[in-house]
């Protein structure tokens, strides 16, 4: 053998399995949401009867909602920083704040739905706006709830003293990835429903 | 990397109950892969029975073996079964079995998720087939779904699909689809993170490259199908109007969503077959694969273009000329990388010393048949020609050449190639040759005449046809092809059972092959490799066998 | 190889069959099987749904295009299949070659690989240009000058045709299942659906075009030969998809006009069959079927001039008294799964209704 084969390349320097797995899950979720976003855009202005978006949507509470959800992305980052330093108190505080902000978002969505259903008699079977609106916003809210469940689990575990910095930092980071994804989807949903969808 | 604890228990010493138990609780990628393949083959037989019933009904005009609805249920279940419960699991099963072995890993990245995926697939399949019993619902109508495997709305709406057959179709496919998605995530994480030392991207076996691409396609396509099915469920159960023309919903929107999934799905079913052929032809030609980098590039471009061709299934819905032209062009374009692959396989055979084992015969059969199916595919991309041919028997002939002549022949080739690795015993070559020729004759008889009856004006999915239109002879020949295929598959089953017990002991490397799975014993130990191997080139075993002229000289 | 041999035999047989049309004479619903007096127009021939036997410009353009496509694909098939065959025969292991003595390893060749990338690209480029040109000449967005305009409505499982004619009361003449057209005049079809997706496909006239609920499509043809053109629904539409047959009768303009006059004429009202008419009105018949002046059901074929047709049940059976009676007695026998129920009429009622329908010329 005249020259040595190259075996010094070790792919275990590649990203962790967890990161790749979560990235794949988020990638797949993007395509799932893409279907509903395309459906929403495709059916804008095609409803054969009212109520129409401009008649029922009140943008102000939605804006507050959105600020809360986006802020929760920053608080979860702060929580992770705390965890990395081993400052469990800081970590728990920011986690709690994240959960509260996310919870407020869900509450806001629920209030918006209540207004639509009770005051405007808009349900999923009323017209195409109702069909696409409840599906898209509902699936997003469902993802927020799943994220809240994950965050709450982490918080409870940490209160019980089961979160260890070295072992669990990556796991919590992956949940924060999911939370950021839910946030990013909201920006797209918001643009679709509350900006593009409001055209006359 | 976690290492599964090694149980030095010989399976043969265990009782039947504990043996079954050990399979059910297994998270070993090899066992899961074999279960995928085994269950896929069982569904293959079920789908074959459905096809046989249809061919009997079409034996002669105005026949009455099946009722119209019975026939419609048969073609719906046949298509759904073959795509979702045969093609997907068998190919994902091969991926499961082979990827860790080929990249020198001990298991998949997420072994428990892997087992979860398998059981989701099994449950989804059972849910779909339960419709035969439970599809009646409260309405006393239905039975199995009868809307066709692409389930065009508004046939799937409550008004036209009474009962719960369509719901079983939706939920069964959705559940097994979740299984496929978890498997795809596993493939990607495994391939990205768990390659052995020395295995750079451009040293991965082409099969692994193809499965990596399939993983990405699954993650793009299946969520879109799931989304569309959720919309359909909302329509059916909540009274939503996604596909309801009464409320300005668009039935064409379903077609766009379905085929945005459906065309990548076709490549999900054929790319793993390409991967198998990429491994098998070089070994039996005794030559390195011709143009490895081009093969990788062609694979990636096929995957990319396949996301932009879906509307070629919809040329007859009245799209404007410019849109028809765009989808025709993208469809033609995808023929180019596919053609490169065929040429590279021929280039690999060129100048080799081809050993015609049964596996290589099936691989050659794949080349011959897939080429034919590919060329009829190009014809169908010629939009005006497609206005005559789409939804005719020509299309049925075309995709059976691609999926039977392509995917299934490649799967048989792969089974004959890797059976020794998985079981430690060789399959019988003489019996395999009989299987090969029976299947080749059977599929030519069954599917070639379909092109002709299609050109004579016979639409697909008709439960019967009128005499006097020139369809009789071609349908008769098609049905004559069936017994050949049944005999071939039967011989194969006997071959497998016989060889499992009496087959010649294979040894670790019966084909004198070059990829890492042949570096371990047959069957491999539960931890795959006693010591994690290192990879020196795209053909690590060639390097070991030919230290005077190793592959890494040519990298 | 058996495959090559078989394909050659099939192609040969195909040419013979399509060239001679040996099956043409046996169509169960061909004119010969119907009483001569029932036929609105004497017809010369039945034209089978063969895409290589075009009798109209769109079908002919497609056929001409298809020769090119078949030529290119066939050429590629022979060349590449030949390469495979040559490789398989020339490079199989010889007896004197032993294990271990491996052939020369060739890792690839840039010129060769570039060649088999560029050449397919060129072929594909030519095919794309040809296809785009053909699409533009066949797919019209507006009706040709002087075209006969007909709205086609697909129903589960029959066809409704509405001739748009401003000179008749109501502006349209409604018929079912048999489309009559004059030869050498363009026909512009507006395609709609009342329920699910169907597809209008008469291969000798034009390629198929789908009928989609809540979406209007167009297609056109110009029949050049007198005759009965056969086709059938080409998009799966439920139970009786196979029983949704298409019949287009092309005749000389004068004959077409005569046929049109019979369709415009008022409903025949023969007092001798009043009993049958009463049963028709009293029972559920009238909720689905229209007979002008008698009933206006919208779900099933218009029967005002039933006897000007040659078939019933959308081409599934010939229209003769015995078959008509059997059809009314139990439609599920003739066309299982169709939407027409059996009304459980007794023998006398059946005779009366049949006799009444037989007067509707």
mmCIF file with all atom_site columns, N, CA, C and O in Angstrom, chain B residues 471-506:
data_model
loop_
_atom_site.group_PDB
_atom_site.id
_atom_site.type_symbol
_atom_site.label_atom_id
_atom_site.label_alt_id
_atom_site.label_comp_id
_atom_site.label_asym_id
_atom_site.label_entity_id
_atom_site.label_seq_id
_atom_site.pdbx_PDB_ins_code
_atom_site.Cartn_x
_atom_site.Cartn_y
_atom_site.Cartn_z
_atom_site.occupancy
_atom_site.B_iso_or_equiv
_atom_site.pdbx_formal_charge
_atom_site.auth_seq_id
_atom_site.auth_comp_id
_atom_site.auth_asym_id
_atom_site.auth_atom_id
_atom_site.pdbx_PDB_model_num
ATOM 1   N N  . UNK B 1 471 ? -61.755 -4.648  -27.863 1.00 0.00 ? 471 UNK B N  1
ATOM 2   C CA . UNK B 1 471 ? -61.082 -4.810  -26.574 1.00 0.00 ? 471 UNK B CA 1
ATOM 3   C C  . UNK B 1 471 ? -60.908 -6.286  -26.201 1.00 0.00 ? 471 UNK B C  1
ATOM 4   O O  . UNK B 1 471 ? -60.071 -6.608  -25.363 1.00 0.00 ? 471 UNK B O  1
ATOM 5   N N  . UNK B 1 472 ? -61.742 -7.169  -26.821 1.00 0.00 ? 472 UNK B N  1
ATOM 6   C CA . UNK B 1 472 ? -61.857 -8.535  -26.305 1.00 0.00 ? 472 UNK B CA 1
ATOM 7   C C  . UNK B 1 472 ? -60.530 -9.257  -26.243 1.00 0.00 ? 472 UNK B C  1
ATOM 8   O O  . UNK B 1 472 ? -60.123 -9.754  -25.195 1.00 0.00 ? 472 UNK B O  1
ATOM 9   N N  . UNK B 1 473 ? -59.838 -9.273  -27.385 1.00 0.00 ? 473 UNK B N  1
ATOM 10  C CA . UNK B 1 473 ? -58.636 -10.107 -27.480 1.00 0.00 ? 473 UNK B CA 1
ATOM 11  C C  . UNK B 1 473 ? -57.573 -9.644  -26.487 1.00 0.00 ? 473 UNK B C  1
ATOM 12  O O  . UNK B 1 473 ? -56.916 -10.440 -25.836 1.00 0.00 ? 473 UNK B O  1
ATOM 13  N N  . UNK B 1 474 ? -57.466 -8.318  -26.349 1.00 0.00 ? 474 UNK B N  1
ATOM 14  C CA . UNK B 1 474 ? -56.389 -7.799  -25.473 1.00 0.00 ? 474 UNK B CA 1
ATOM 15  C C  . UNK B 1 474 ? -56.699 -8.080  -24.011 1.00 0.00 ? 474 UNK B C  1
ATOM 16  O O  . UNK B 1 474 ? -55.801 -8.359  -23.216 1.00 0.00 ? 474 UNK B O  1
ATOM 17  N N  . UNK B 1 475 ? -57.970 -7.988  -23.652 1.00 0.00 ? 475 UNK B N  1
ATOM 18  C CA . UNK B 1 475 ? -58.333 -8.312  -22.274 1.00 0.00 ? 475 UNK B CA 1
ATOM 19  C C  . UNK B 1 475 ? -58.148 -9.792  -22.001 1.00 0.00 ? 475 UNK B C  1
ATOM 20  O O  . UNK B 1 475 ? -57.724 -10.175 -20.909 1.00 0.00 ? 475 UNK B O  1
ATOM 21  N N  . UNK B 1 476 ? -58.463 -10.608 -22.996 1.00 0.00 ? 476 UNK B N  1
ATOM 22  C CA . UNK B 1 476 ? -58.276 -12.049 -22.838 1.00 0.00 ? 476 UNK B CA 1
ATOM 23  C C  . UNK B 1 476 ? -56.804 -12.361 -22.584 1.00 0.00 ? 476 UNK B C  1
ATOM 24  O O  . UNK B 1 476 ? -56.444 -13.080 -21.644 1.00 0.00 ? 476 UNK B O  1
ATOM 25  N N  . UNK B 1 477 ? -55.920 -11.746 -23.402 1.00 0.00 ? 477 UNK B N  1
ATOM 26  C CA . UNK B 1 477 ? -54.482 -12.005 -23.230 1.00 0.00 ? 477 UNK B CA 1
ATOM 27  C C  . UNK B 1 477 ? -54.025 -11.529 -21.853 1.00 0.00 ? 477 UNK B C  1
ATOM 28  O O  . UNK B 1 477 ? -53.264 -12.203 -21.161 1.00 0.00 ? 477 UNK B O  1
ATOM 29  N N  . UNK B 1 478 ? -54.517 -10.346 -21.446 1.00 0.00 ? 478 UNK B N  1
ATOM 30  C CA . UNK B 1 478 ? -54.138 -9.825  -20.126 1.00 0.00 ? 478 UNK B CA 1
ATOM 31  C C  . UNK B 1 478 ? -54.467 -10.828 -19.047 1.00 0.00 ? 478 UNK B C  1
ATOM 32  O O  . UNK B 1 478 ? -53.666 -11.076 -18.142 1.00 0.00 ? 478 UNK B O  1
ATOM 33  N N  . UNK B 1 479 ? -55.666 -11.398 -19.117 1.00 0.00 ? 479 UNK B N  1
ATOM 34  C CA . UNK B 1 479 ? -56.069 -12.342 -18.074 1.00 0.00 ? 479 UNK B CA 1
ATOM 35  C C  . UNK B 1 479 ? -55.236 -13.613 -18.140 1.00 0.00 ? 479 UNK B C  1
ATOM 36  O O  . UNK B 1 479 ? -54.933 -14.202 -17.108 1.00 0.00 ? 479 UNK B O  1
ATOM 37  N N  . UNK B 1 480 ? -54.859 -13.998 -19.354 1.00 0.00 ? 480 UNK B N  1
ATOM 38  C CA . UNK B 1 480 ? -54.017 -15.200 -19.468 1.00 0.00 ? 480 UNK B CA 1
ATOM 39  C C  . UNK B 1 480 ? -52.688 -14.995 -18.750 1.00 0.00 ? 480 UNK B C  1
ATOM 40  O O  . UNK B 1 480 ? -52.075 -15.938 -18.254 1.00 0.00 ? 480 UNK B O  1
ATOM 41  N N  . UNK B 1 481 ? -52.240 -13.730 -18.669 1.00 0.00 ? 481 UNK B N  1
ATOM 42  C CA . UNK B 1 481 ? -50.980 -13.468 -17.972 1.00 0.00 ? 481 UNK B CA 1
ATOM 43  C C  . UNK B 1 481 ? -51.039 -13.749 -16.484 1.00 0.00 ? 481 UNK B C  1
ATOM 44  O O  . UNK B 1 481 ? -50.007 -13.946 -15.848 1.00 0.00 ? 481 UNK B O  1
ATOM 45  N N  . UNK B 1 482 ? -52.255 -13.761 -15.930 1.00 0.00 ? 482 UNK B N  1
ATOM 46  C CA . UNK B 1 482 ? -52.386 -13.876 -14.473 1.00 0.00 ? 482 UNK B CA 1
ATOM 47  C C  . UNK B 1 482 ? -51.829 -15.200 -13.928 1.00 0.00 ? 482 UNK B C  1
ATOM 48  O O  . UNK B 1 482 ? -51.019 -15.191 -13.005 1.00 0.00 ? 482 UNK B O  1
ATOM 49  N N  . UNK B 1 483 ? -52.254 -16.367 -14.484 1.00 0.00 ? 483 UNK B N  1
ATOM 50  C CA . UNK B 1 483 ? -51.755 -17.616 -13.900 1.00 0.00 ? 483 UNK B CA 1
ATOM 51  C C  . UNK B 1 483 ? -50.231 -17.713 -13.908 1.00 0.00 ? 483 UNK B C  1
ATOM 52  O O  . UNK B 1 483 ? -49.651 -18.287 -12.979 1.00 0.00 ? 483 UNK B O  1
ATOM 53  N N  . UNK B 1 484 ? -49.591 -17.150 -14.929 1.00 0.00 ? 484 UNK B N  1
ATOM 54  C CA . UNK B 1 484 ? -48.125 -17.171 -14.941 1.00 0.00 ? 484 UNK B CA 1
ATOM 55  C C  . UNK B 1 484 ? -47.567 -16.470 -13.707 1.00 0.00 ? 484 UNK B C  1
ATOM 56  O O  . UNK B 1 484 ? -46.653 -16.951 -13.045 1.00 0.00 ? 484 UNK B O  1
ATOM 57  N N  . UNK B 1 485 ? -48.170 -15.294 -13.403 1.00 0.00 ? 485 UNK B N  1
ATOM 58  C CA . UNK B 1 485 ? -47.682 -14.535 -12.247 1.00 0.00 ? 485 UNK B CA 1
ATOM 59  C C  . UNK B 1 485 ? -47.970 -15.279 -10.952 1.00 0.00 ? 485 UNK B C  1
ATOM 60  O O  . UNK B 1 485 ? -47.123 -15.324 -10.060 1.00 0.00 ? 485 UNK B O  1
ATOM 61  N N  . UNK B 1 486 ? -49.181 -15.869 -10.862 1.00 0.00 ? 486 UNK B N  1
ATOM 62  C CA . UNK B 1 486 ? -49.523 -16.602 -9.644  1.00 0.00 ? 486 UNK B CA 1
ATOM 63  C C  . UNK B 1 486 ? -48.527 -17.729 -9.427  1.00 0.00 ? 486 UNK B C  1
ATOM 64  O O  . UNK B 1 486 ? -47.979 -17.900 -8.336  1.00 0.00 ? 486 UNK B O  1
ATOM 65  N N  . UNK B 1 487 ? -48.243 -18.459 -10.509 1.00 0.00 ? 487 UNK B N  1
ATOM 66  C CA . UNK B 1 487 ? -47.313 -19.582 -10.416 1.00 0.00 ? 487 UNK B CA 1
ATOM 67  C C  . UNK B 1 487 ? -45.934 -19.095 -9.988  1.00 0.00 ? 487 UNK B C  1
ATOM 68  O O  . UNK B 1 487 ? -45.283 -19.697 -9.128  1.00 0.00 ? 487 UNK B O  1
ATOM 69  N N  . UNK B 1 488 ? -45.511 -17.983 -10.578 1.00 0.00 ? 488 UNK B N  1
ATOM 70  C CA . UNK B 1 488 ? -44.196 -17.440 -10.240 1.00 0.00 ? 488 UNK B CA 1
ATOM 71  C C  . UNK B 1 488 ? -44.098 -17.073 -8.777  1.00 0.00 ? 488 UNK B C  1
ATOM 72  O O  . UNK B 1 488 ? -43.122 -17.420 -8.096  1.00 0.00 ? 488 UNK B O  1
ATOM 73  N N  . UNK B 1 489 ? -45.127 -16.392 -8.271  1.00 0.00 ? 489 UNK B N  1
ATOM 74  C CA . UNK B 1 489 ? -45.101 -15.972 -6.869  1.00 0.00 ? 489 UNK B CA 1
ATOM 75  C C  . UNK B 1 489 ? -45.177 -17.192 -5.958  1.00 0.00 ? 489 UNK B C  1
ATOM 76  O O  . UNK B 1 489 ? -44.486 -17.270 -4.939  1.00 0.00 ? 489 UNK B O  1
ATOM 77  N N  . UNK B 1 490 ? -46.011 -18.167 -6.351  1.00 0.00 ? 490 UNK B N  1
ATOM 78  C CA . UNK B 1 490 ? -46.146 -19.390 -5.553  1.00 0.00 ? 490 UNK B CA 1
ATOM 79  C C  . UNK B 1 490 ? -44.798 -20.101 -5.429  1.00 0.00 ? 490 UNK B C  1
ATOM 80  O O  . UNK B 1 490 ? -44.378 -20.506 -4.341  1.00 0.00 ? 490 UNK B O  1
ATOM 81  N N  . UNK B 1 491 ? -44.108 -20.227 -6.566  1.00 0.00 ? 491 UNK B N  1
ATOM 82  C CA . UNK B 1 491 ? -42.792 -20.864 -6.558  1.00 0.00 ? 491 UNK B CA 1
ATOM 83  C C  . UNK B 1 491 ? -41.841 -20.100 -5.650  1.00 0.00 ? 491 UNK B C  1
ATOM 84  O O  . UNK B 1 491 ? -41.034 -20.687 -4.920  1.00 0.00 ? 491 UNK B O  1
ATOM 85  N N  . UNK B 1 492 ? -41.961 -18.773 -5.691  1.00 0.00 ? 492 UNK B N  1
ATOM 86  C CA . UNK B 1 492 ? -41.092 -17.950 -4.853  1.00 0.00 ? 492 UNK B CA 1
ATOM 87  C C  . UNK B 1 492 ? -41.345 -18.233 -3.370  1.00 0.00 ? 492 UNK B C  1
ATOM 88  O O  . UNK B 1 492 ? -40.404 -18.380 -2.590  1.00 0.00 ? 492 UNK B O  1
ATOM 89  N N  . UNK B 1 493 ? -42.641 -18.306 -3.017  1.00 0.00 ? 493 UNK B N  1
ATOM 90  C CA . UNK B 1 493 ? -42.981 -18.570 -1.605  1.00 0.00 ? 493 UNK B CA 1
ATOM 91  C C  . UNK B 1 493 ? -42.408 -19.919 -1.172  1.00 0.00 ? 493 UNK B C  1
ATOM 92  O O  . UNK B 1 493 ? -41.787 -20.051 -0.106  1.00 0.00 ? 493 UNK B O  1
ATOM 93  N N  . UNK B 1 494 ? -42.607 -20.940 -2.032  1.00 0.00 ? 494 UNK B N  1
ATOM 94  C CA . UNK B 1 494 ? -42.060 -22.268 -1.713  1.00 0.00 ? 494 UNK B CA 1
ATOM 95  C C  . UNK B 1 494 ? -40.546 -22.189 -1.565  1.00 0.00 ? 494 UNK B C  1
ATOM 96  O O  . UNK B 1 494 ? -39.954 -22.747 -0.632  1.00 0.00 ? 494 UNK B O  1
ATOM 97  N N  . UNK B 1 495 ? -39.929 -21.434 -2.474  1.00 0.00 ? 495 UNK B N  1
ATOM 98  C CA . UNK B 1 495 ? -38.481 -21.272 -2.469  1.00 0.00 ? 495 UNK B CA 1
ATOM 99  C C  . UNK B 1 495 ? -38.012 -20.696 -1.130  1.00 0.00 ? 495 UNK B C  1
ATOM 100 O O  . UNK B 1 495 ? -37.077 -21.192 -0.514  1.00 0.00 ? 495 UNK B O  1
ATOM 101 N N  . UNK B 1 496 ? -38.724 -19.645 -0.670  1.00 0.00 ? 496 UNK B N  1
ATOM 102 C CA . UNK B 1 496 ? -38.331 -18.992 0.582   1.00 0.00 ? 496 UNK B CA 1
ATOM 103 C C  . UNK B 1 496 ? -38.443 -19.977 1.739   1.00 0.00 ? 496 UNK B C  1
ATOM 104 O O  . UNK B 1 496 ? -37.504 -20.139 2.534   1.00 0.00 ? 496 UNK B O  1
ATOM 105 N N  . UNK B 1 497 ? -39.587 -20.671 1.818   1.00 0.00 ? 497 UNK B N  1
ATOM 106 C CA . UNK B 1 497 ? -39.791 -21.578 2.943   1.00 0.00 ? 497 UNK B CA 1
ATOM 107 C C  . UNK B 1 497 ? -38.754 -22.694 2.921   1.00 0.00 ? 497 UNK B C  1
ATOM 108 O O  . UNK B 1 497 ? -38.119 -23.014 3.922   1.00 0.00 ? 497 UNK B O  1
ATOM 109 N N  . UNK B 1 498 ? -38.555 -23.272 1.720   1.00 0.00 ? 498 UNK B N  1
ATOM 110 C CA . UNK B 1 498 ? -37.619 -24.378 1.590   1.00 0.00 ? 498 UNK B CA 1
ATOM 111 C C  . UNK B 1 498 ? -36.195 -23.927 1.930   1.00 0.00 ? 498 UNK B C  1
ATOM 112 O O  . UNK B 1 498 ? -35.470 -24.592 2.662   1.00 0.00 ? 498 UNK B O  1
ATOM 113 N N  . UNK B 1 499 ? -35.829 -22.753 1.397   1.00 0.00 ? 499 UNK B N  1
ATOM 114 C CA . UNK B 1 499 ? -34.458 -22.295 1.600   1.00 0.00 ? 499 UNK B CA 1
ATOM 115 C C  . UNK B 1 499 ? -34.183 -21.902 3.042   1.00 0.00 ? 499 UNK B C  1
ATOM 116 O O  . UNK B 1 499 ? -33.052 -22.022 3.513   1.00 0.00 ? 499 UNK B O  1
ATOM 117 N N  . UNK B 1 500 ? -35.224 -21.425 3.738   1.00 0.00 ? 500 UNK B N  1
ATOM 118 C CA . UNK B 1 500 ? -35.029 -21.067 5.140   1.00 0.00 ? 500 UNK B CA 1
ATOM 119 C C  . UNK B 1 500 ? -34.588 -22.283 5.937   1.00 0.00 ? 500 UNK B C  1
ATOM 120 O O  . UNK B 1 500 ? -33.813 -22.179 6.889   1.00 0.00 ? 500 UNK B O  1
ATOM 121 N N  . UNK B 1 501 ? -35.093 -23.479 5.514   1.00 0.00 ? 501 UNK B N  1
ATOM 122 C CA . UNK B 1 501 ? -34.788 -24.699 6.256   1.00 0.00 ? 501 UNK B CA 1
ATOM 123 C C  . UNK B 1 501 ? -33.580 -25.426 5.666   1.00 0.00 ? 501 UNK B C  1
ATOM 124 O O  . UNK B 1 501 ? -32.647 -25.774 6.366   1.00 0.00 ? 501 UNK B O  1
ATOM 125 N N  . UNK B 1 502 ? -33.623 -25.602 4.334   1.00 0.00 ? 502 UNK B N  1
ATOM 126 C CA . UNK B 1 502 ? -32.620 -26.459 3.711   1.00 0.00 ? 502 UNK B CA 1
ATOM 127 C C  . UNK B 1 502 ? -31.617 -25.711 2.847   1.00 0.00 ? 502 UNK B C  1
ATOM 128 O O  . UNK B 1 502 ? -30.757 -26.334 2.239   1.00 0.00 ? 502 UNK B O  1
ATOM 129 N N  . UNK B 1 503 ? -31.760 -24.377 2.737   1.00 0.00 ? 503 UNK B N  1
ATOM 130 C CA . UNK B 1 503 ? -30.909 -23.648 1.798   1.00 0.00 ? 503 UNK B CA 1
ATOM 131 C C  . UNK B 1 503 ? -29.431 -23.804 2.109   1.00 0.00 ? 503 UNK B C  1
ATOM 132 O O  . UNK B 1 503 ? -29.044 -24.073 3.249   1.00 0.00 ? 503 UNK B O  1
ATOM 133 N N  . UNK B 1 504 ? -28.614 -23.648 1.087   1.00 0.00 ? 504 UNK B N  1
ATOM 134 C CA . UNK B 1 504 ? -27.165 -23.737 1.260   1.00 0.00 ? 504 UNK B CA 1
ATOM 135 C C  . UNK B 1 504 ? -26.727 -22.614 2.208   1.00 0.00 ? 504 UNK B C  1
ATOM 136 O O  . UNK B 1 504 ? -27.205 -21.483 2.101   1.00 0.00 ? 504 UNK B O  1
ATOM 137 N N  . UNK B 1 505 ? -25.823 -22.930 3.128   1.00 0.00 ? 505 UNK B N  1
ATOM 138 C CA . UNK B 1 505 ? -25.340 -21.902 4.065   1.00 0.00 ? 505 UNK B CA 1
ATOM 139 C C  . UNK B 1 505 ? -24.514 -20.879 3.289   1.00 0.00 ? 505 UNK B C  1
ATOM 140 O O  . UNK B 1 505 ? -23.685 -21.230 2.450   1.00 0.00 ? 505 UNK B O  1
ATOM 141 N N  . UNK B 1 506 ? -24.786 -19.610 3.554   1.00 0.00 ? 506 UNK B N  1
ATOM 142 C CA . UNK B 1 506 ? -24.255 -18.584 2.670   1.00 0.00 ? 506 UNK B CA 1
ATOM 143 C C  . UNK B 1 506 ? -22.860 -18.118 3.055   1.00 0.00 ? 506 UNK B C  1
ATOM 144 O O  . UNK B 1 506 ? -22.030 -17.848 2.192   1.00 0.00 ? 506 UNK B O  1
#
